[in-house]
Short mmCIF file of C-alpha atoms in Angstrom, two decimals:
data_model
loop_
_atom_site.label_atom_id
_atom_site.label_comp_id
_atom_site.label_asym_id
_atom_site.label_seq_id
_atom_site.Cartn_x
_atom_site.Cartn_y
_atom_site.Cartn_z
CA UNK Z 412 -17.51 9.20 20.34
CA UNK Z 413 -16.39 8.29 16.91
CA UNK Z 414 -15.69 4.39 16.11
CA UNK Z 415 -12.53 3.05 16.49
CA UNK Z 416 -11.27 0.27 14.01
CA UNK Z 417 -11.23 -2.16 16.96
CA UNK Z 418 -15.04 -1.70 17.07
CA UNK Z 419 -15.71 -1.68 13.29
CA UNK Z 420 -14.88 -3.82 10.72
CA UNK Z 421 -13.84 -1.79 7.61
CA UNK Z 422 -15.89 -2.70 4.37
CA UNK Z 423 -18.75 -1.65 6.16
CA UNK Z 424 -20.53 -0.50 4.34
CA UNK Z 425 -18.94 -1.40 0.75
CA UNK Z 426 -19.77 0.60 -2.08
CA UNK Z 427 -19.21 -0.87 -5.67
CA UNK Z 428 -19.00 1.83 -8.17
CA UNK Z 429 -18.72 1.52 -11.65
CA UNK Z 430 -16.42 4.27 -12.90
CA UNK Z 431 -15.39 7.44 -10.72
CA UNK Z 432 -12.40 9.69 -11.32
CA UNK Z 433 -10.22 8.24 -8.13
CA UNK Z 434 -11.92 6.26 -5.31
CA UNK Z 435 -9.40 8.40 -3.09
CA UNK Z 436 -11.23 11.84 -3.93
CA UNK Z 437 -14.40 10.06 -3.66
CA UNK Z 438 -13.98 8.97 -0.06
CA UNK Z 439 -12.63 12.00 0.89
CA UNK Z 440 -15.31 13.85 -0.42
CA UNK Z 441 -18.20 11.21 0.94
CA UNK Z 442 -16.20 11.62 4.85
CA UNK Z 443 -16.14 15.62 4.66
CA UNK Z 444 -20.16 15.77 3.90
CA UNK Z 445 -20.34 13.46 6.46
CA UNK Z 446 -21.74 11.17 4.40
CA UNK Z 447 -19.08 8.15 5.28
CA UNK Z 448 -17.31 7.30 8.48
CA UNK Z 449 -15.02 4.77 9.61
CA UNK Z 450 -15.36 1.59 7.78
CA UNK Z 451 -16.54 2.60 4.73
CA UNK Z 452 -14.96 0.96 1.62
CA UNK Z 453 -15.39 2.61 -2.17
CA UNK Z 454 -14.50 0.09 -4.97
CA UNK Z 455 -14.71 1.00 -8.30
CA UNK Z 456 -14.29 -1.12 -11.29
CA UNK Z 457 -12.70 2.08 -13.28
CA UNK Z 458 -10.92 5.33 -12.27
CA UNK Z 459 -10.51 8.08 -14.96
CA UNK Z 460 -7.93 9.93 -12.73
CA UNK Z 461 -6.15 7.53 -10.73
CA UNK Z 462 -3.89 8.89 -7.48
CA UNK Z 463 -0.53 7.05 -7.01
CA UNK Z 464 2.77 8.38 -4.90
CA UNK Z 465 4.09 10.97 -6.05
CA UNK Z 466 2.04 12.86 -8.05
CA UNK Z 467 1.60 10.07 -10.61
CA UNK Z 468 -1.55 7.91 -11.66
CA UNK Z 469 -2.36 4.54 -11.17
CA UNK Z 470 -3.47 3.03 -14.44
CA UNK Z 471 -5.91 0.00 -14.60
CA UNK Z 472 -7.59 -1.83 -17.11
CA UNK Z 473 -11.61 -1.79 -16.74
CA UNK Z 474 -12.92 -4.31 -14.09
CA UNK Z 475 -9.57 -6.46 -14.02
CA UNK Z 476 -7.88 -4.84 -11.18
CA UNK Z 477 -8.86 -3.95 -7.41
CA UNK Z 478 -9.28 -0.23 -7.00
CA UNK Z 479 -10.05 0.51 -3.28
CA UNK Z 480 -10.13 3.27 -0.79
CA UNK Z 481 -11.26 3.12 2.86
CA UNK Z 482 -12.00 5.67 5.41
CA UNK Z 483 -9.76 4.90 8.75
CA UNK Z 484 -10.70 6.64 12.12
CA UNK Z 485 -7.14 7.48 12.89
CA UNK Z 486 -7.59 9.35 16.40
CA UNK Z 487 -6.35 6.29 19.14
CA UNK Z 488 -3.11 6.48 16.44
CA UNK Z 489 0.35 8.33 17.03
CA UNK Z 490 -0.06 11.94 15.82
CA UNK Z 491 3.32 12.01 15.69
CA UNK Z 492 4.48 8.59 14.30
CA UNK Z 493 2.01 7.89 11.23
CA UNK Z 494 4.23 5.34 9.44
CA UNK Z 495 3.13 2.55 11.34
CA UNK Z 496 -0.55 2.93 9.64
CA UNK Z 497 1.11 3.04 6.03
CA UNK Z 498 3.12 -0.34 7.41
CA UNK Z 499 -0.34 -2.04 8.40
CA UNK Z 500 -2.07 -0.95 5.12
CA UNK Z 501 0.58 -2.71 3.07
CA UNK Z 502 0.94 -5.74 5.64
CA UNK Z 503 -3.01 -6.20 4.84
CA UNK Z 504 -2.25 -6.54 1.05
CA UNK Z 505 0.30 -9.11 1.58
CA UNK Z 506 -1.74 -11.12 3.68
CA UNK Z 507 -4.53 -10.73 1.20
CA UNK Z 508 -1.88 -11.78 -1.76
CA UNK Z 509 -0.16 -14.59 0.26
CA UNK Z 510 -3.67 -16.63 0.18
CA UNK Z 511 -2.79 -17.53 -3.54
CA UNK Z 512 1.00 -16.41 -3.40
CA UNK Z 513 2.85 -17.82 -1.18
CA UNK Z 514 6.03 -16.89 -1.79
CA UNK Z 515 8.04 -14.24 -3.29
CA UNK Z 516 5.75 -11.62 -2.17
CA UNK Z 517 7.31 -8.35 -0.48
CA UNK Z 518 6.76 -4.64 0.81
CA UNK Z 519 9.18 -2.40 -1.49
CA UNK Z 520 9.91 0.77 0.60
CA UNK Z 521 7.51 2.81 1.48
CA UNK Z 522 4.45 0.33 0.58
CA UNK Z 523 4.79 -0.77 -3.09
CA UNK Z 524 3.56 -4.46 -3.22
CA UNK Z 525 6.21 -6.48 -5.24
CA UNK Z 526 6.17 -10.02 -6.46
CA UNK Z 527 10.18 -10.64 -7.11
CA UNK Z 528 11.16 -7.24 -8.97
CA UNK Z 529 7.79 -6.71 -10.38
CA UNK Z 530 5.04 -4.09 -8.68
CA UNK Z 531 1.80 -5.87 -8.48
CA UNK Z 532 0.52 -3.54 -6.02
CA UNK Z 533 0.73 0.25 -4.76
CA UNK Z 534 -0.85 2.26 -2.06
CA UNK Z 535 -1.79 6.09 -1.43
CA UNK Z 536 -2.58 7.14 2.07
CA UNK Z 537 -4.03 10.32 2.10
CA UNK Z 538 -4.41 12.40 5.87
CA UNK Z 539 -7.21 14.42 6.93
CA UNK Z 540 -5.03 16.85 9.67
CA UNK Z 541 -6.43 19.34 11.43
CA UNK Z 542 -4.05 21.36 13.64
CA UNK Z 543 -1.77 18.95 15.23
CA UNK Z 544 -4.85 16.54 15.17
CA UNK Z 545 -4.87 13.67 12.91
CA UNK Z 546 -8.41 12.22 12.80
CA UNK Z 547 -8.71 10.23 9.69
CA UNK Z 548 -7.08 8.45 6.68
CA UNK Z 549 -8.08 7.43 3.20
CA UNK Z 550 -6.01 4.69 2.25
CA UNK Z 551 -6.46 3.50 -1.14
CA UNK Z 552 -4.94 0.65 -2.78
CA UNK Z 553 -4.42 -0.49 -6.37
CA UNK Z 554 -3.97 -4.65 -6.72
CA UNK Z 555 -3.51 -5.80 -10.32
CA UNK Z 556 -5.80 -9.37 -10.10
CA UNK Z 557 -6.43 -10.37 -13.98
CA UNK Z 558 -5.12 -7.74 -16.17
CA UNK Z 559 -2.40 -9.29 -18.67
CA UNK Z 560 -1.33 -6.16 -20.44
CA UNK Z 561 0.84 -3.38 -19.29
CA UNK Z 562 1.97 -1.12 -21.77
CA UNK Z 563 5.44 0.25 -21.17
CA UNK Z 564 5.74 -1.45 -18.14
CA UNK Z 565 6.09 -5.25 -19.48
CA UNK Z 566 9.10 -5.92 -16.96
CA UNK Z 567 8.17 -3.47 -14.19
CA UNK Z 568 4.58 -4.52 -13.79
CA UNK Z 569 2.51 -8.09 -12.54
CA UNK Z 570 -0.90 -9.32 -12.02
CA UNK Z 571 -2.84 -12.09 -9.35
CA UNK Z 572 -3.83 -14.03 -12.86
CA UNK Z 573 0.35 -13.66 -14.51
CA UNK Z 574 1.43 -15.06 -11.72
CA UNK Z 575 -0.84 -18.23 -11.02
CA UNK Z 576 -2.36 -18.23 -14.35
CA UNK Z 577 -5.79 -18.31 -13.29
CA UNK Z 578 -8.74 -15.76 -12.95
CA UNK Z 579 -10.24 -13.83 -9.95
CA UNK Z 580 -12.99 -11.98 -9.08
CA UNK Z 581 -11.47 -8.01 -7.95
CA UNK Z 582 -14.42 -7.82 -5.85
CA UNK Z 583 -14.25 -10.58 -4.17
CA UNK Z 584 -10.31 -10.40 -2.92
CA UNK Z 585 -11.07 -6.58 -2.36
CA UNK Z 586 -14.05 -7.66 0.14
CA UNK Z 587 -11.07 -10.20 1.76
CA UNK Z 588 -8.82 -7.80 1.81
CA UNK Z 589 -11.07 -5.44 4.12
CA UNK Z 590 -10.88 -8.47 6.60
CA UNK Z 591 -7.23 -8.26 6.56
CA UNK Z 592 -6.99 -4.38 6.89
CA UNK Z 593 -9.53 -4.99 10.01
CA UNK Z 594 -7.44 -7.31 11.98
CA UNK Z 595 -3.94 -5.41 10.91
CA UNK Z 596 -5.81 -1.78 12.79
CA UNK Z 597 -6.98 -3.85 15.55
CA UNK Z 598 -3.29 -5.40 16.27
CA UNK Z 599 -2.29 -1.57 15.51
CA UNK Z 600 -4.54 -0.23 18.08
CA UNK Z 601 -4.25 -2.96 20.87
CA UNK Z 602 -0.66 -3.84 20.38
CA UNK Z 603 0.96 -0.72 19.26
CA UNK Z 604 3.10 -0.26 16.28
CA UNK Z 605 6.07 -3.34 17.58
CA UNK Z 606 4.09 -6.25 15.54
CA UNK Z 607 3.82 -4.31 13.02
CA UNK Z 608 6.76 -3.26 12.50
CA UNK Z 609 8.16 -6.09 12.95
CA UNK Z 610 6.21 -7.98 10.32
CA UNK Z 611 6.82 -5.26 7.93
CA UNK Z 612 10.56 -6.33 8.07
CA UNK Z 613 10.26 -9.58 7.49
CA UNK Z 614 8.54 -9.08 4.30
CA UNK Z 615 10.82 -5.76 3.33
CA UNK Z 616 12.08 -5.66 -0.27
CA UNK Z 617 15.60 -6.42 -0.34
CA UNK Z 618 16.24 -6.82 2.90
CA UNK Z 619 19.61 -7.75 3.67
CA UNK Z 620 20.24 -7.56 0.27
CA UNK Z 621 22.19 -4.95 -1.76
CA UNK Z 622 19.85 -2.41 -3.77
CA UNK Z 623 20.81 0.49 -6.04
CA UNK Z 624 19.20 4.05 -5.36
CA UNK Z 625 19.78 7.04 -7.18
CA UNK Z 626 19.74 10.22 -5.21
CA UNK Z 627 20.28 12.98 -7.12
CA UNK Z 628 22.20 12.05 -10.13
CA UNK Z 629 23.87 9.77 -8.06
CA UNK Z 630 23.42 6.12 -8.21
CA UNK Z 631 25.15 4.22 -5.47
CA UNK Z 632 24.85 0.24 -3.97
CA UNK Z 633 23.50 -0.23 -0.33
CA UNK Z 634 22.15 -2.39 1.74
CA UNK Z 635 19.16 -2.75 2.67
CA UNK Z 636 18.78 -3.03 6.74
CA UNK Z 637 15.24 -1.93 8.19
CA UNK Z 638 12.68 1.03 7.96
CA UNK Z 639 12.22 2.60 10.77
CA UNK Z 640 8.83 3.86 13.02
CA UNK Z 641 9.28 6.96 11.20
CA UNK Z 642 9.78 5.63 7.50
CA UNK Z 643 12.62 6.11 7.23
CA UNK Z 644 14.89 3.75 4.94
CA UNK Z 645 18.00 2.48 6.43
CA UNK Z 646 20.87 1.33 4.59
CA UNK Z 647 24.45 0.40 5.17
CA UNK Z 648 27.52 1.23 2.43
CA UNK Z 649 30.31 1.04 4.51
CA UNK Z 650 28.35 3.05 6.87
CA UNK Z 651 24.83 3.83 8.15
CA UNK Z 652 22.79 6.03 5.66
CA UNK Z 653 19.46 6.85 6.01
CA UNK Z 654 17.02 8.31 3.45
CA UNK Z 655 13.52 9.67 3.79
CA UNK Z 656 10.72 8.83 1.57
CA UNK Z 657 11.26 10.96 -1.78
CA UNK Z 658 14.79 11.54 -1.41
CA UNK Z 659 15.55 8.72 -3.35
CA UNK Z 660 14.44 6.17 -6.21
CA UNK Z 661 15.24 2.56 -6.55
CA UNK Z 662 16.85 1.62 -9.91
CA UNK Z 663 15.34 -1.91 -10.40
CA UNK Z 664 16.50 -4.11 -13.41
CA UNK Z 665 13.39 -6.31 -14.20
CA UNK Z 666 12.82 -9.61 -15.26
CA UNK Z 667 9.50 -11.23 -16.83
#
């Protein structure tokens, strides 16, 4: 029987690699030769070909940043509900960030980490699906820790080091970080998706607040009220609206 993540710790094993072309590929490619199971955690001080949401890439300077996939046995998980793993993923970075953040810290919908308005995190889960089975996840996370520089994206972007002014060792916080992804599948697993959930609100960008999103080429003000066990975003302007992940994009106005 494969290993649940209530019987493994993820970061075990942890491999440190220097440069690769995405740590995502990589661990999918190490799980389908069967050469990695549950647990396993690929960092890699530089990626020439980054994965982000979306299509995009996730730029990092050499050996500043953390650059992390893991491989999650996702078979005692809801087939049919897979949010809730995305939710525990980005609850693990908080709690990872919150050790030398305390406040200010928040999940921007689906599972960008944010500091204020400013992205200091982001996270790509990518499903291995097989039939209407759903056996495993790569989840791989980008955390900027000391990089100071972000071309282009001076207002949008934030690092560990910007924020507290000091240095930190991307290993290190990566290997702490495992710990926290650990205990958030084993509340997942034993506890079902409710804490989690429920968590995920409380930290929820804008919550409560009111946010612009553009749909279309349509910009409009809502509120922010909750995401739901399916991802989905729900808003109020005047009356419920709900959009799913894609349909829209937040139009943030940044501040340094």
């Amino acid at each position: 029987m494969a290993r649940s993540a209530v019987k493994t710790g993820i970061g075990l094993p942890f491999t440190h690699l220097t440069s690769i072309n995405s740590t995502n590929i990589y661990a999918m490619e190490q799980l389908q030769a069967n050469l990695a199971e549950h647990g396993a955690a690929f960092f890699a001080d530089e990626q020439t070909n980054g994965k982000a949401q979306m299509g995009k890439h996730w730029h990092s300077v050499t050996g500043q940043n953390i650059l992390l996939s893991v491989i999650i046995n996702t078979k005692s998980l809801s087939f049919s509900k897979p949010f809730p793993l995305s939710a525990a993923i980005a609850l693990a970075c908080i709690d990872v960030l919150q050790q030398y953040i305390p406040e200010d810290l928040s999940i921007k919908w689906p599972n960008d980490i944010y500091w204020r308005d400013r992205k200091t995190g982001g996270i790509l889960i990518e499903n291995l699906i097989t039939g209407n089975k759903w056996p495993w996840s790569i989840a791989g996370m980008g955390i900027n820790i000391n990089q100071t520089v972000f071309e282009g994206m001076e207002e949008k972007a934030v690092s560990l080091k910007q924020i507290t002014g000091k240095s930190y060792s991307p290993v290190a916080i990566a290997k702490e970080l495992c710990a926290f992804i650990t205990a958030r599948l084993k509340q997942l697993e034993l506890f079902g998706s409710d804490i989690i959930m429920s968590d995920y609100q409380q930290v929820l960008y804008k919550r409560n607040q009111p946010a612009r999103l553009k749909k279309g080429n349509i910009i409009g003000t809502y509120t922010i009220i909750a995401v739901s066990e399916n991802g989905e975003l729900v808003t109020n302007c005047g009356f419920e609206q709900i959009f799913t992940h894609g349909s829209v994009q937040w139009i943030i106005n940044s501040k340094p």
